[in-house]
Coordinates of C-alpha atoms and ligand atoms in Angstrom, one line a residue:
X1 CA 0.0 0.0 0.1
X2 CA 3.0 2.2 0.8
X3 CA 3.6 2.3 -2.9
X4 CA 0.0 3.4 -3.8
X5 CA 1.1 7.0 -4.8
X6 CA 3.1 5.6 -7.8
X7 CA -0.2 4.5 -9.1
X8 CA -1.7 8.1 -9.4
X9 CA -2.1 9.0 -13.2
X10 CA 0.0 12.0 -13.2
X11 CA 3.0 10.2 -11.2
X12 CA 2.7 7.4 -13.7
X13 CA 2.9 9.8 -16.7
X14 CA 5.7 11.9 -15.2
X15 CA 7.8 8.8 -14.5
X16 CA 7.0 7.3 -17.8
X17 CA 8.2 10.6 -19.5
X18 CA 11.3 10.7 -17.4
X19 CA 12.1 7.2 -18.3
X20 CA 11.8 8.2 -21.9
X21 CA 14.2 11.1 -21.5
X22 CA 16.6 9.1 -19.4
X23 CA 16.8 6.3 -22.0
X24 CA 16.7 9.0 -25.0
X25 CA 19.6 10.9 -23.2
X26 CA 21.7 7.7 -22.9
X27 CA 20.9 7.0 -26.5
X28 CA 22.2 10.4 -27.7
X29 CA 25.3 10.1 -25.3
X30 CA 26.0 6.6 -26.7
X31 CA 25.5 7.8 -30.3
X32 CA 27.5 10.9 -30.1
X33 CA 30.3 9.0 -28.3
X34 CA 30.3 6.2 -30.8
X35 CA 30.1 8.7 -33.7
X36 CA 32.7 11.2 -32.4
X37 CA 35.1 8.3 -32.0
X38 CA 34.3 6.9 -35.5
X39 CA 34.5 10.3 -37.0
X40 CA 37.9 11.0 -35.4
X41 CA 39.3 7.4 -36.5
X42 CA 38.0 8.1 -40.1
X43 CA 39.2 11.7 -40.5
X44 CA 42.7 10.7 -39.0
X45 CA 42.8 7.8 -41.8
X46 CA 41.7 10.4 -44.4
X47 CA 44.5 12.6 -43.1
X48 CA 47.2 9.9 -43.4
X49 CA 45.6 8.9 -46.7
X50 CA 45.8 12.3 -48.3
X51 CA 49.3 12.9 -47.3
X52 CA 50.3 9.4 -48.9
X53 CA 48.5 10.5 -52.0
X54 CA 49.9 14.0 -52.3
X55 CA 53.5 12.5 -51.7
X56 CA 52.9 10.4 -54.4
X57 CA 51.9 13.1 -56.8
X58 CA 55.1 15.2 -55.6
X59 CA 57.1 12.0 -56.1
X60 CA 56.3 12.0 -59.9
X61 CA 57.7 15.7 -59.9
X62 CA 60.8 14.5 -58.1
X63 CA 61.1 11.6 -60.4
X64 CA 61.0 14.0 -63.4
X65 CA 63.4 16.2 -61.8
X66 CA 65.8 13.4 -61.4
X67 CA 65.6 12.6 -65.0
X68 CA 66.5 16.3 -66.1
X69 CA 68.9 17.2 -63.3
X70 CA 71.9 16.5 -65.6
X71 CA 70.6 19.4 -67.9
X72 CA 70.7 22.2 -65.2
X73 CA 72.9 24.9 -66.4
X74 CA 73.1 23.7 -70.2
X75 CA 72.0 25.9 -73.0
X76 CA 68.4 25.7 -74.1
X77 CA 68.8 23.8 -77.4
X78 CA 66.6 21.5 -79.2
X79 CA 67.8 18.4 -77.4
X80 CA 67.4 20.1 -74.0
X81 CA 63.8 21.2 -74.9
X82 CA 63.1 17.8 -76.2
X83 CA 64.2 16.1 -73.1
X84 CA 62.1 18.4 -71.0
X85 CA 59.1 17.7 -73.1
X86 CA 59.8 14.1 -72.9
X87 CA 59.4 14.3 -69.2
X88 CA 56.0 16.0 -69.4
X89 CA 54.8 13.3 -71.8
X90 CA 56.2 10.3 -69.7
X91 CA 55.5 11.5 -66.0
X92 CA 52.1 11.5 -64.7
X93 CA 50.6 14.6 -63.3
X94 CA 53.7 16.7 -64.5
X95 CA 52.3 19.7 -66.7
X96 CA 55.6 21.6 -67.4
X97 CA 59.3 21.2 -66.9
X98 CA 61.5 24.4 -66.7
X99 CA 65.2 25.1 -66.1
X100 CA 66.3 28.2 -64.2
X101 CA 69.6 30.2 -63.6
X102 CA 69.4 32.4 -60.6
X103 CA 66.1 34.0 -60.6
X104 CA 65.3 33.6 -64.4
X105 CA 63.7 30.8 -66.2
X106 CA 65.6 30.3 -69.5
X107 CA 64.2 26.9 -71.0
X108 CA 60.6 25.7 -70.7
X109 CA 59.0 22.4 -72.1
X110 CA 56.0 24.5 -73.3
X111 CA 57.7 27.4 -75.1
X112 CA 61.3 26.4 -75.5
X113 CA 63.7 29.3 -75.0
X114 CA 61.7 31.8 -72.8
X115 CA 62.9 34.3 -70.3
X116 CA 60.7 34.7 -67.2
X117 CA 61.2 35.9 -63.6
X118 CA 61.1 33.3 -60.8
X119 CA 60.6 34.5 -57.2
X120 CA 62.7 31.7 -55.5
X121 CA 62.0 33.3 -52.2
X122 CA 58.2 32.4 -52.2
X123 CA 58.9 28.8 -52.1
X124 CA 58.2 26.9 -49.0
X125 CA 61.1 25.2 -47.7
X126 CA 62.6 26.2 -51.0
X127 CA 60.7 23.5 -52.8
X128 CA 57.0 24.1 -53.1
X129 CA 54.9 26.9 -54.2
X130 CA 51.0 26.9 -54.6
X131 CA 49.8 28.7 -57.5
X132 CA 46.4 29.7 -58.6
X133 CA 47.2 29.4 -62.3
X134 CA 49.8 30.3 -64.8
X135 CA 49.8 32.5 -68.2
X136 CA 48.8 29.6 -70.1
X137 CA 46.1 28.2 -68.0
X138 CA 45.0 30.9 -65.6
X139 CA 42.6 30.0 -62.9
X140 CA 43.6 26.4 -63.1
X141 CA 45.6 25.6 -59.8
X142 CA 49.0 24.0 -59.8
X143 CA 51.8 23.3 -57.6
X144 CA 55.5 24.3 -58.4
X145 CA 58.2 21.8 -57.3
X146 CA 61.6 23.4 -57.3
X147 CA 65.0 21.6 -57.0
X148 CA 67.9 24.1 -56.6
X149 CA 71.4 23.0 -57.4
X150 CA 73.7 25.8 -56.2
X151 CA 71.6 28.7 -57.5
X152 CA 70.5 26.9 -60.7
X153 CA 67.6 24.5 -60.8
X154 CA 64.5 22.8 -62.1
X155 CA 60.8 23.9 -61.7
X156 CA 58.2 21.5 -62.2
X157 CA 54.7 22.4 -62.5
X158 CA 52.3 19.7 -61.0
X159 CA 48.7 19.7 -62.1
X160 CA 46.4 21.0 -59.3
X161 CA 43.5 19.0 -60.6
X162 CA 45.0 15.8 -59.1
X163 CA 45.4 17.4 -55.7
X164 CA 42.1 19.0 -55.4
X165 CA 40.7 15.6 -56.4
X166 CA 42.4 14.1 -53.7
X167 CA 41.0 16.7 -51.1
X168 CA 37.6 16.3 -52.6
X169 CA 37.5 12.6 -52.4
X170 CA 38.9 12.5 -48.8
X171 CA 36.9 15.2 -47.4
X172 CA 33.4 13.7 -47.1
X173 CA 33.1 14.2 -43.3
X174 CA 35.5 17.1 -42.6
X175 CA 36.9 20.1 -44.5
X176 CA 40.2 19.1 -45.8
X177 CA 42.9 21.5 -47.2
X178 CA 46.6 21.4 -48.5
X179 CA 48.7 23.9 -46.8
X180 CA 52.0 25.1 -48.4
X181 CA 53.6 28.0 -46.6
X182 CA 50.9 30.5 -46.0
X183 CA 48.8 29.5 -48.8
X184 CA 46.3 26.6 -49.0
X185 CA 44.1 24.7 -51.5
X186 CA 40.7 23.8 -50.6
X187 CA 38.6 20.8 -52.1
X188 CA 37.4 23.0 -54.7
X189 CA 40.9 23.7 -55.9
X190 CA 40.8 27.3 -54.8
X191 CA 43.9 28.9 -53.6
X192 CA 43.6 31.0 -50.3
X193 CA 46.3 33.0 -48.4
X194 CA 46.6 33.0 -44.5
X195 CA 44.1 31.7 -42.0
X196 CA 40.2 31.6 -42.9
X197 CA 39.3 27.9 -42.2
X198 CA 36.0 27.1 -40.7
X199 CA 35.4 26.8 -37.1
X200 CA 35.6 23.1 -35.5
X201 CA 37.9 20.6 -34.3
X202 CA 41.2 20.8 -36.1
X203 CA 43.7 18.2 -37.1
X204 CA 46.9 18.4 -39.0
X205 CA 49.5 16.0 -40.6
X206 CA 52.8 17.1 -42.1
X207 CA 54.6 15.3 -44.9
X208 CA 57.8 13.6 -44.0
X209 CA 59.2 14.2 -47.5
X210 CA 57.9 17.6 -48.6
X211 CA 57.3 20.8 -47.0
X212 CA 53.3 20.9 -46.9
X213 CA 50.7 20.0 -44.1
X214 CA 47.5 18.3 -44.7
X215 CA 44.7 19.9 -42.4
X216 CA 41.3 19.2 -41.6
X217 CA 38.4 20.8 -39.8
X218 CA 35.6 18.8 -38.4
X219 CA 32.6 21.2 -38.4
X220 CA 29.4 20.7 -36.3
X221 CA 27.6 19.9 -39.7
X222 CA 30.1 17.2 -40.3
X223 CA 29.3 15.6 -37.0
X224 CA 25.6 15.7 -37.9
X225 CA 26.2 14.1 -41.2
X226 CA 28.3 11.5 -39.9
X227 CA 25.6 10.6 -37.4
X228 CA 22.9 10.3 -40.1
X229 CA 25.4 8.4 -42.2
X230 CA 26.6 5.9 -39.8
X231 CA 24.2 5.8 -37.0
X232 CA 20.9 5.4 -38.9
X233 CA 19.9 2.2 -37.2
X234 CA 20.6 3.6 -33.7
X235 CA 18.7 6.8 -34.5
X236 CA 15.7 4.9 -35.3
X237 CA 16.2 2.3 -32.7
X238 CA 16.9 4.6 -29.6
X239 CA 13.4 6.5 -29.8
X240 CA 11.6 3.4 -30.3
X241 CA 13.5 1.7 -27.2
X242 CA 12.7 5.0 -25.3
X243 CA 9.1 4.8 -26.3
X244 CA 9.0 1.0 -25.3
X245 CA 10.7 1.6 -21.9
X246 CA 8.2 4.7 -21.1
X247 CA 5.2 2.5 -22.1
X248 CA 6.4 -0.5 -19.8
X249 CA 7.1 2.0 -16.9
X250 CA 3.7 3.3 -17.4
X251 CA 2.2 -0.3 -17.4
X252 CA 4.3 -1.6 -14.5
X253 CA 3.5 1.3 -12.3
X254 CA -0.1 0.6 -12.9
X255 CA 0.4 -2.9 -11.9
X256 CA 3.3 -3.1 -9.4
X257 CA 2.5 0.3 -7.7
X258 CA -1.1 -0.4 -7.0
X259 CA -2.7 -3.5 -5.1
X260 CA -5.9 -2.3 -6.4
X261 CA -4.9 -2.9 -10.1
X262 CA -3.4 -6.3 -9.1
X263 CA -7.0 -7.0 -7.7
X264 CA -8.7 -5.7 -10.9
X265 CA -6.4 -7.7 -13.0
X266 CA -7.1 -11.0 -10.8
X267 CA -10.9 -10.1 -11.2
X268 CA -10.5 -9.9 -14.9
X269 CA -8.7 -13.3 -15.0
X270 CA -11.4 -14.7 -12.7
X271 CA -8.9 -15.8 -10.1
X272 CA -11.4 -15.4 -7.1
X273 CA -13.1 -18.7 -6.5
X274 CA -15.7 -19.9 -4.2
X275 CA -15.1 -22.3 -1.3
X276 CA -18.1 -23.8 0.5
X277 CA -18.4 -24.6 4.3
X278 CA -21.3 -26.9 5.2
X279 CA -24.0 -25.5 7.6
X280 CA -25.9 -28.3 9.4
X281 CA -29.1 -28.8 11.4
X282 CA -28.7 -27.9 14.9
X283 CA -30.5 -31.2 16.1
X284 CA -29.6 -34.0 13.5
X285 CA -26.4 -32.5 12.2
X286 CA -27.6 -33.0 8.7
X287 CA -26.5 -30.8 5.8
X288 CA -28.9 -27.8 5.3
X289 CA -26.7 -25.2 3.5
X290 CA -23.3 -23.9 2.7
X291 CA -21.6 -20.6 3.3
X292 CA -19.7 -19.2 0.2
X293 CA -16.2 -17.9 1.2
X294 CA -14.1 -16.3 -1.4
X295 CA -10.4 -17.5 -2.1
X296 CA -7.8 -16.1 -4.3
X297 CA -6.2 -18.8 -6.5
X298 CA -3.2 -16.8 -7.3
X299 CA -0.9 -18.3 -10.2
X300 CA 2.3 -17.8 -8.2
X301 CA 1.5 -17.4 -4.5
X302 CA -1.2 -20.2 -4.4
X303 CA -4.4 -20.0 -2.4
X304 CA -4.7 -16.6 -0.6
X305 CA -7.1 -16.4 2.4
X306 CA -10.0 -13.6 2.5
X307 CA -8.3 -11.5 5.1
X308 CA -5.5 -10.6 2.9
X309 CA -7.6 -9.2 0.3
X310 CA -11.2 -8.6 1.2
X311 CA -10.3 -5.3 3.2
X312 CA -8.8 -3.6 0.1
X313 CA -11.6 -5.0 -2.0
X314 CA -14.2 -3.5 0.2
X315 CA -12.2 -0.2 0.6
X316 CA -12.0 0.1 -3.2
X317 CA -15.4 -1.1 -4.1
X318 CA -14.1 -4.1 -6.1
X319 CA -16.0 -6.4 -3.6
X320 CA -19.2 -5.9 -5.6
X321 CA -17.9 -7.3 -8.9
X322 CA -16.0 -9.9 -6.9
X323 CA -19.2 -11.2 -5.0
X324 CA -21.0 -11.0 -8.3
X325 CA -18.3 -13.4 -9.7
X326 CA -18.9 -15.7 -6.7
X327 CA -22.7 -15.7 -7.2
X328 CA -22.1 -16.5 -11.0
X329 CA -19.7 -19.3 -10.2
X330 CA -21.8 -20.9 -7.6
X331 CA -24.9 -20.6 -9.8
X332 CA -23.3 -22.1 -12.8
X333 CA -21.7 -25.1 -10.9
X334 CA -24.5 -25.9 -8.7
X335 CA -27.3 -25.2 -11.1
X336 CA -26.8 -28.3 -13.3
X337 CA -26.6 -30.7 -10.2
X338 CA -29.5 -28.9 -8.1
X339 CA -31.4 -32.0 -8.0
X340 CA -28.7 -33.6 -5.7
X341 CA -29.1 -30.8 -3.1
X342 CA -31.2 -31.5 -0.1
X343 CA -34.6 -29.8 0.1
X344 CA -34.6 -26.1 1.1
X345 CA -30.6 -26.1 0.9
X346 CA -29.4 -22.6 1.4
X347 CA -26.5 -20.7 -0.1
X348 CA -25.0 -18.1 2.2
X349 CA -23.1 -15.1 0.6
X350 CA -21.1 -12.4 2.5
X351 CA -22.4 -9.1 1.4
X352 CA -20.9 -5.6 2.4
X353 CA -22.5 -2.3 2.7
X354 CA -21.0 -1.5 -0.7
X355 CA -23.5 -3.7 -2.4
X356 CA -26.4 -1.6 -1.1
X357 CA -25.8 1.4 -3.4
X358 CA -27.8 0.3 -6.4
X359 CA -30.3 -2.2 -7.4
X360 CA -27.8 -4.7 -9.3
X361 CA -28.0 -6.9 -6.1
X362 CA -31.5 -7.5 -6.9
X363 CA -30.8 -8.7 -10.4
X364 CA -28.0 -10.9 -9.3
X365 CA -30.2 -12.6 -6.9
X366 CA -33.0 -13.0 -9.3
X367 CA -30.5 -14.6 -11.7
X368 CA -29.2 -16.8 -8.9
X369 CA -32.6 -18.1 -8.0
X370 CA -33.7 -18.5 -11.5
X371 CA -30.9 -21.1 -12.1
X372 CA -32.5 -23.3 -9.3
X373 CA -36.1 -22.9 -10.6
X374 CA -36.5 -26.6 -11.0
X375 CA -35.1 -27.4 -7.5
X376 CA -35.5 -24.2 -5.6
X377 CA -33.0 -23.2 -3.0
X378 CA -32.7 -20.5 -0.3
X379 CA -30.6 -17.5 -0.7
X380 CA -29.1 -16.1 2.5
X381 CA -27.2 -12.5 2.4
X382 CA -24.9 -12.3 5.4
X383 CA -24.2 -8.7 6.5
X384 CA -21.5 -8.2 9.0
X385 CA -22.4 -6.5 12.2
X386 CA -19.3 -4.6 12.3
X387 CA -20.3 -2.7 9.1
X388 CA -23.8 -1.3 9.6
X389 CA -25.9 -0.3 6.5
X390 CA -27.2 3.3 6.4
X391 CA -30.9 3.6 6.3
X392 CA -31.9 5.4 2.9
X393 CA -34.6 5.2 0.1
X394 CA -32.5 3.0 -2.0
X395 CA -31.6 0.5 0.9
X396 CA -35.2 0.2 1.8
X397 CA -36.5 -0.4 -1.7
X398 CA -33.7 -2.8 -2.1
X399 CA -34.5 -4.9 1.0
X400 CA -38.0 -4.7 0.1
X401 CA -37.4 -6.3 -3.3
X402 CA -35.3 -8.8 -1.8
X403 CA -37.7 -9.9 0.8
X404 CA -40.4 -10.2 -2.2
X405 CA -38.0 -12.6 -3.9
X406 CA -37.7 -14.7 -0.6
X407 CA -34.0 -13.8 0.0
X408 CA -33.1 -14.1 3.7
X409 CA -30.9 -11.8 5.5
X410 CA -28.5 -12.9 8.0
X411 CA -26.5 -10.8 10.6
X412 CA -23.1 -12.3 10.6
X413 CA -20.6 -11.9 13.6
X414 CA -23.5 -11.4 15.9
X415 CA -22.4 -10.0 19.3
X416 CA -19.3 -8.2 18.2
X417 CA -20.9 -5.1 16.8
X418 CA -23.4 -2.6 17.8
X419 CA -26.6 -3.7 16.0
X420 CA -29.7 -2.5 18.0
X421 CA -32.9 -4.0 18.0
X422 CA -34.4 -1.2 16.1
X423 CA -31.6 -1.8 13.4
X424 CA -32.4 -5.5 13.2
X425 CA -36.0 -4.8 12.9
X426 CA -35.6 -2.1 10.2
X427 CA -33.8 -4.3 8.0
X428 CA -35.9 -7.3 8.6
X429 CA -33.0 -9.6 9.7
X430 CA -34.2 -13.4 9.4
X431 CA -31.2 -15.0 10.9
X432 CA -28.4 -14.2 13.6
X433 CA -25.2 -16.0 13.4
X434 CA -23.5 -16.1 16.7
X435 CA -19.7 -15.1 16.4
X436 CA -17.3 -17.8 16.6
X437 CA -15.3 -16.0 19.3
X438 CA -18.2 -16.8 21.7
X439 CA -18.4 -20.5 20.8
X440 CA -14.7 -20.7 21.2
X441 CA -14.9 -19.7 24.8
X442 CA -17.1 -22.5 25.7
X443 CA -15.5 -24.7 28.5
X444 CA -12.6 -22.1 29.1
X445 CA -13.9 -20.6 32.3
X446 CA -17.1 -19.9 34.3
X447 CA -17.3 -16.1 33.1
X448 CA -16.8 -17.3 29.5
X449 CA -19.7 -19.6 29.8
X450 CA -21.8 -17.0 31.4
X451 CA -21.4 -14.6 28.3
X452 CA -22.0 -17.3 25.8
X453 CA -25.2 -17.9 27.7
X454 CA -26.2 -14.2 27.5
X455 CA -25.5 -13.8 23.9
X456 CA -27.5 -16.8 23.0
X457 CA -30.3 -15.8 25.3
X458 CA -30.2 -12.3 23.7
X459 CA -30.5 -14.1 20.1
X460 CA -33.3 -16.2 21.2
X461 CA -35.4 -13.4 22.5
X462 CA -35.2 -11.7 19.3
X463 CA -36.9 -14.7 18.0
X464 CA -34.8 -15.1 15.0
X465 CA -33.2 -18.3 13.4
X466 CA -30.1 -18.9 15.1
X467 CA -26.7 -20.2 13.7
X468 CA -23.7 -21.0 16.0
X469 CA -20.4 -20.4 14.0
X470 CA -16.9 -21.8 14.7
X471 CA -17.8 -25.1 16.3
X472 CA -14.7 -27.2 16.6
X473 CA -15.3 -29.8 19.5
X474 CA -17.8 -32.3 20.7
X475 CA -17.6 -30.4 24.0
X476 CA -19.1 -27.1 22.2
X477 CA -21.8 -29.4 20.6
X478 CA -22.7 -30.9 24.0
X479 CA -22.8 -27.5 25.4
X480 CA -25.1 -26.0 22.9
X481 CA -27.4 -28.8 22.4
X482 CA -29.9 -28.0 25.3
X483 CA -30.1 -24.4 23.8
X484 CA -31.8 -26.0 20.6
X485 CA -30.1 -23.7 18.2
X486 CA -31.2 -24.0 14.5
X487 CA -27.9 -24.4 12.8
X488 CA -24.4 -25.3 13.4
X489 CA -21.3 -24.5 11.4
X490 CA -17.7 -25.1 12.1
X491 CA -14.7 -27.1 11.4
X492 CA -16.1 -29.9 13.5
X493 CA -18.4 -30.5 10.6
X494 CA -16.4 -29.4 7.7
X495 CA -13.9 -26.8 6.6
X496 CA -14.4 -24.5 3.5
X497 CA -13.5 -26.6 0.6
X498 CA -13.6 -26.0 -3.2
X499 CA -16.9 -26.7 -5.0
X500 CA -15.9 -30.0 -6.6
X501 CA -14.8 -31.2 -3.2
X502 CA -17.9 -30.1 -1.5
X503 CA -20.1 -31.7 -4.1
X504 CA -18.0 -35.1 -3.9
X505 CA -18.5 -35.0 0.0
X506 CA -22.0 -33.6 0.6
X507 CA -24.3 -34.2 -2.4
X508 CA -26.5 -37.2 -2.7
X509 CA -25.8 -39.4 -5.7
Ligands
C2E601 N1 -11.1 -21.1 13.5 C1 -12.2 -21.4 13.0 N2 -12.7 -20.8 11.9 C2 -13.8 -21.2 11.3 C3 -14.6 -22.2 11.8 N3 -15.6 -22.4 10.9 C4 -15.5 -21.4 10.1 N4 -14.6 -20.7 10.3 C5 -14.0 -19.5 9.4 O1 -14.7 -18.3 9.8 C6 -14.9 -17.6 8.8 C7 -16.4 -17.6 8.6 O2 -16.8 -16.4 7.7 P1 -17.1 -14.9 8.2 O3 -17.5 -14.8 9.5 O4 -18.2 -14.5 7.2 O5 -15.8 -14.0 7.9 C8 -15.3 -14.2 6.4 C9 -15.9 -13.0 5.7 O6 -16.1 -11.8 6.6 C10 -14.8 -12.5 4.8 N5 -15.2 -13.1 3.5 C11 -14.9 -14.6 2.9 N6 -15.5 -14.6 1.9 C12 -16.0 -13.5 1.5 C13 -16.9 -12.9 0.4 O7 -17.1 -13.6 -0.5 N7 -17.3 -11.7 0.6 C14 -17.1 -10.9 1.6 N8 -17.6 -9.6 1.6 N9 -16.4 -11.4 2.7 C15 -15.9 -12.6 2.5 O8 -13.5 -13.1 5.3 C16 -13.9 -13.8 6.5 C17 -13.0 -14.7 6.8 O9 -13.2 -15.9 5.9 P2 -12.5 -17.3 6.0 O10 -11.1 -17.1 6.0 O11 -13.0 -18.1 5.0 O12 -13.1 -17.8 7.3 C18 -14.4 -18.3 7.5 C19 -14.4 -19.6 7.9 O13 -13.3 -20.4 7.5 C20 -14.0 -23.0 12.8 O14 -14.6 -23.9 13.3 N10 -12.9 -22.4 13.5

């Protein structure tokens, strides 16, 4: 019961929403950790790969330089020009091969003899220069490779197309650039000067062979693109898992948190079953009826006695449908074998104040008696003295309707409560059931015997049918016999048993 508050709708909704956000947050954390690790790994691999590919491209320039190195300082005759052109044709990625003296180019593969100025001081590490184009192909980027041999040397133009292809291919999840000195090329092949890279996490790798760096920037947009590309399943799965967990939380709180919901569930599954205890004639001890006592046939805990669930059932109002279930089960099981019941057999059902709120009780009693139309039985409704029924218009019309049908009313646990004579008369009580606590005192001491005598005496004066409950010993029977009570009930005659056992033991064949 202490956990009942968990069952309140808004608490259940709040906790379910909380469960949703906790699982979703864990999911977001897991996805972002997983993808950021993956992204770092992939971009580091791209960086290393880009350096390898740019090195390979520049190696071609170096190979071409090796081949024409012996021509450095020679005059620019046809053989030299031919040799330079031969390298352009032979070596991949190489666009031009030129010879220079000091700061002047004097022999080129493209134009043969040509005088042009070369700004040797702009070369990074005296080896590489990024250019956005040359006079022949302006706007077409290239990288110049220089090999200097004591003031003279070779300049090789490497096509920027290959380089920006490398950048483009390897920059799927980051902004990748090739940096030479203070110039850099982006993946579109555009040459920039100075800083100006986008914001984000930066990584860099320098070539071991040539004076350039590959740099990359992981932008926020890259992170998201990576998440959508590589964590699609998790992105779909985590919200679904979160919704499932929230749903389960809601359902479990509904069950675990509330014993009332557990009772409701048990009622829907018809786990409440009737047990019957015989009621015998006070003189000849022959079977005259049976009291229907409810048991909970729990799938895990086994048979649960009424004191563990009846109070909550009464408090929650569930006792009404539970009793209706008892009546229906007894009706359906005994109806077909009614012929085997002794004449005027009575069925006693425990009824609490909650039943007297509307007229469905009348309908239930009518249906019950109808099932025994070929071999009529008596129906006794037992009201406990501890919980008195309030007198109202509806209770009076209910009692009148019940009386018209021949239903008998018994006052259970007589002697323990506070029912007055007026009360007993107002509700037309037919039967008094002397509480077992009085019967249990028989033979214990002289004072106890005195109290029992008085209760029996009071019951007799009220001139009602009397039942002595809780008879367990022969001594109690011997004590009660001279009082000529109408009925006896107790373990001495029989304990409450399941319907089938009751039928086997007590019904005539
Ligand atoms: N020690 C001892 N006990 C004996 C003896 N003879 C009978 N009893 C027990 O006394 C109780 C008699 O029922 P109750 O006074 O109506 O008291 C019932 C009744 O108030 C309530 N109850 C049981 N079934 C229902 C039901 O269907 N509806 C409602 N509203 N209450 C029920 O639970 C109470 C307890 O039921 P049970 O545990 O079945 O306990 C039963 C029965 O097993 C005996 O010789 N010695």
